[in-house]
Amino acid sequence: MPYALFCNDAQLSKAYPDEADVWKLAQRSGLVVDVIADDDRPGPRRVLDNDYEIKPCRAAQGEDPAKNKAEAERLSKTELELNS
């Protein structure tokens, strides 16, 4: 099942093949923050800022989560090359 980024139950991103892909997108977008560890978990842990969530979703008609992932990776590589 594909996953996407949501805020208040509104889907904000395209659908991606798995949850890890959406975490990468959220990280690049500055939506991931580290919080101090609590007694149950050692070390900092990643959480999404504000009311953002990563949830399973259905891909829109004609949408291909694998193509969305490939496009995001291509854009990320292009950004890295431009910033070098």
XYZ file of N, CA and C in Angstrom:
252
model
N 0.849 -1.179 0.000
C 0.000 0.000 0.000
C 0.891 1.237 0.000
N 0.579 2.212 -0.839
C 1.365 3.456 -0.867
C 1.114 4.323 0.369
N 2.019 5.279 0.579
C 1.939 6.223 1.692
C 2.065 7.641 1.170
N 1.554 8.585 1.963
C 1.648 10.001 1.610
C 1.708 10.841 2.876
N 2.066 12.113 2.697
C 2.108 13.071 3.793
C 0.745 13.731 3.912
N 0.241 13.808 5.145
C -1.067 14.386 5.417
C -0.957 15.468 6.480
N -1.890 16.393 6.464
C -2.060 17.373 7.533
C -3.556 17.553 7.728
N -4.013 17.271 8.941
C -5.449 17.355 9.251
C -6.287 16.578 8.238
N -5.863 15.366 7.944
C -6.544 14.436 7.038
C -6.558 14.867 5.582
N -5.867 15.938 5.222
C -5.747 16.347 3.827
C -4.411 15.831 3.288
N -4.446 15.125 2.160
C -3.229 14.599 1.567
C -2.453 15.741 0.920
N -1.189 15.901 1.329
C -0.353 16.992 0.844
C 0.657 16.565 -0.210
N 1.016 15.296 -0.225
C 2.045 14.842 -1.157
C 1.466 13.816 -2.122
N 2.276 13.517 -3.099
C 1.947 12.409 -3.990
C 2.074 11.118 -3.187
N 1.581 10.045 -3.743
C 1.711 8.730 -3.118
C 3.083 8.155 -3.458
N 3.716 7.510 -2.460
C 5.019 6.887 -2.635
C 4.922 5.426 -2.219
N 5.817 4.583 -2.751
C 5.696 3.140 -2.514
C 5.718 2.717 -1.046
N 6.528 3.387 -0.224
C 6.555 2.982 1.183
C 6.757 4.180 2.097
N 6.593 3.950 3.372
C 6.635 5.009 4.381
C 7.997 5.706 4.421
N 9.070 4.950 4.220
C 10.423 5.522 4.262
C 10.603 6.596 3.188
N 9.973 6.415 2.040
C 10.072 7.414 0.965
C 9.442 8.736 1.392
N 8.348 8.671 2.117
C 7.663 9.894 2.563
C 8.471 10.563 3.675
N 9.119 9.755 4.538
C 9.999 10.337 5.559
C 11.122 11.139 4.897
N 11.704 10.604 3.807
C 12.766 11.317 3.088
C 12.245 12.641 2.540
N 11.060 12.611 1.957
C 10.447 13.829 1.428
C 10.213 14.844 2.546
N 9.691 14.385 3.664
C 9.422 15.274 4.793
C 10.729 15.854 5.348
N 11.779 15.043 5.394
C 13.083 15.510 5.877
C 13.612 16.614 4.970
N 13.579 16.395 3.657
C 14.056 17.406 2.703
C 13.230 18.679 2.770
N 11.968 18.559 3.151
C 11.075 19.713 3.227
C 11.162 20.437 4.565
N 11.960 19.923 5.485
C 12.124 20.567 6.779
C 10.992 20.304 7.752
N 10.283 19.215 7.559
C 9.133 18.902 8.412
C 9.451 17.910 9.525
N 10.693 17.422 9.570
C 11.076 16.435 10.573
C 11.912 17.127 11.651
N 11.551 16.879 12.892
C 12.299 17.426 14.019
C 12.724 16.273 14.920
N 13.798 16.487 15.660
C 14.242 15.513 16.662
C 13.729 15.968 18.011
N 13.226 15.033 18.788
C 12.773 15.356 20.133
C 13.634 14.608 21.134
N 13.705 15.148 22.301
C 14.497 14.534 23.368
C 13.896 13.178 23.725
N 14.763 12.272 24.055
C 14.325 10.926 24.421
C 13.521 10.956 25.710
N 12.616 10.035 25.811
C 11.889 9.863 27.064
C 12.429 8.612 27.755
N 11.838 8.225 28.837
C 12.334 7.078 29.597
C 12.224 5.761 28.833
N 11.276 5.683 27.904
C 11.041 4.435 27.187
C 11.991 4.235 26.002
N 12.524 5.348 25.439
C 13.346 5.245 24.236
C 14.638 6.043 24.430
N 15.775 5.392 24.309
C 17.037 6.125 24.433
C 17.332 6.930 23.167
N 17.994 8.051 23.328
C 18.394 8.883 22.192
C 17.239 9.677 21.611
N 17.570 10.647 20.755
C 16.501 11.432 20.127
C 15.744 10.586 19.109
N 14.544 10.978 18.830
C 13.739 10.268 17.834
C 13.138 11.279 16.873
N 12.889 10.847 15.655
C 12.321 11.714 14.633
C 10.807 11.789 14.789
N 10.280 12.977 14.663
C 8.836 13.166 14.617
C 8.548 14.237 13.570
N 7.324 14.266 13.118
C 6.913 15.284 12.165
C 6.461 16.528 12.898
N 6.780 17.663 12.351
C 6.418 18.956 12.916
C 4.902 19.171 12.816
N 4.377 19.952 13.733
C 2.966 20.371 13.755
C 2.005 19.201 13.638
N 1.040 19.312 12.752
C 0.005 18.277 12.626
C 0.236 17.351 11.437
N 1.481 17.256 10.976
C 1.766 16.397 9.823
C 1.791 14.943 10.246
N 1.362 14.072 9.323
C 1.353 12.630 9.559
C 1.713 11.930 8.263
N 2.272 10.753 8.386
C 2.494 9.882 7.238
C 1.540 8.717 7.402
N 0.677 8.548 6.398
C -0.351 7.518 6.500
C -0.469 6.756 5.189
N -0.974 5.534 5.272
C -1.260 4.802 4.038
C -2.350 5.529 3.258
N -2.299 5.382 1.953
C -3.306 6.038 1.111
C -3.490 5.228 -0.164
N -4.455 5.625 -0.922
C -4.644 5.056 -2.254
C -4.004 6.014 -3.257
N -3.347 5.463 -4.231
C -2.799 6.306 -5.290
C -3.959 6.848 -6.116
N -3.824 8.072 -6.567
C -4.845 8.665 -7.416
C -4.908 7.883 -8.733
N -6.023 7.969 -9.392
C -6.190 7.251 -10.651
C -5.106 7.695 -11.634
N -4.382 6.739 -12.165
C -3.320 7.019 -13.111
C -1.987 7.381 -12.471
N -1.955 7.497 -11.138
C -0.721 7.836 -10.437
C 0.093 6.573 -10.170
N 1.389 6.648 -10.356
C 2.283 5.523 -10.114
C 3.265 5.890 -9.002
N 3.086 5.341 -7.785
C 3.979 5.664 -6.677
C 5.453 5.423 -6.995
N 5.770 4.387 -7.766
C 7.170 4.113 -8.118
C 7.735 5.240 -8.987
N 6.944 5.766 -9.905
C 7.392 6.893 -10.733
C 7.562 8.141 -9.873
N 6.678 8.337 -8.890
C 6.809 9.482 -7.981
C 8.127 9.397 -7.216
N 8.474 8.198 -6.765
C 9.723 8.003 -6.033
C 10.917 8.297 -6.932
N 10.900 7.768 -8.154
C 12.008 7.988 -9.081
C 12.165 9.473 -9.397
N 11.061 10.169 -9.582
C 11.118 11.609 -9.859
C 11.685 12.375 -8.664
N 11.265 12.030 -7.462
C 11.765 12.699 -6.259
C 13.264 12.462 -6.095
N 13.727 11.253 -6.373
C 15.155 10.959 -6.277
C 15.942 11.728 -7.327
N 15.399 11.829 -8.532
C 16.061 12.583 -9.597
C 16.166 14.057 -9.219
N 15.089 14.629 -8.691
C 15.105 16.027 -8.281
C 16.079 16.259 -7.129
N 16.148 15.317 -6.214
C 17.064 15.430 -5.084
C 18.513 15.438 -5.572
N 18.842 14.566 -6.516
C 20.202 14.524 -7.068
C 20.525 15.826 -7.800
N 19.561 16.366 -8.530
C 19.765 17.621 -9.244
C 20.029 18.750 -8.262
N 19.280 18.794 -7.160
C 19.490 19.821 -6.132
C 20.882 19.704 -5.519
N 21.335 18.466 -5.268
C 22.673 18.272 -4.706
C 23.745 18.768 -5.662
N 23.574 18.498 -6.950
C 24.550 18.952 -7.938
C 24.566 20.475 -8.026
N 23.424 21.107 -7.950
C 23.356 22.565 -8.025
C 23.955 23.221 -6.795
N 23.834 22.575 -5.655
C 24.367 23.126 -4.407
C 25.857 22.872 -4.236
N 26.446 22.060 -5.115
C 27.883 21.731 -4.999
C 28.742 22.811 -5.597
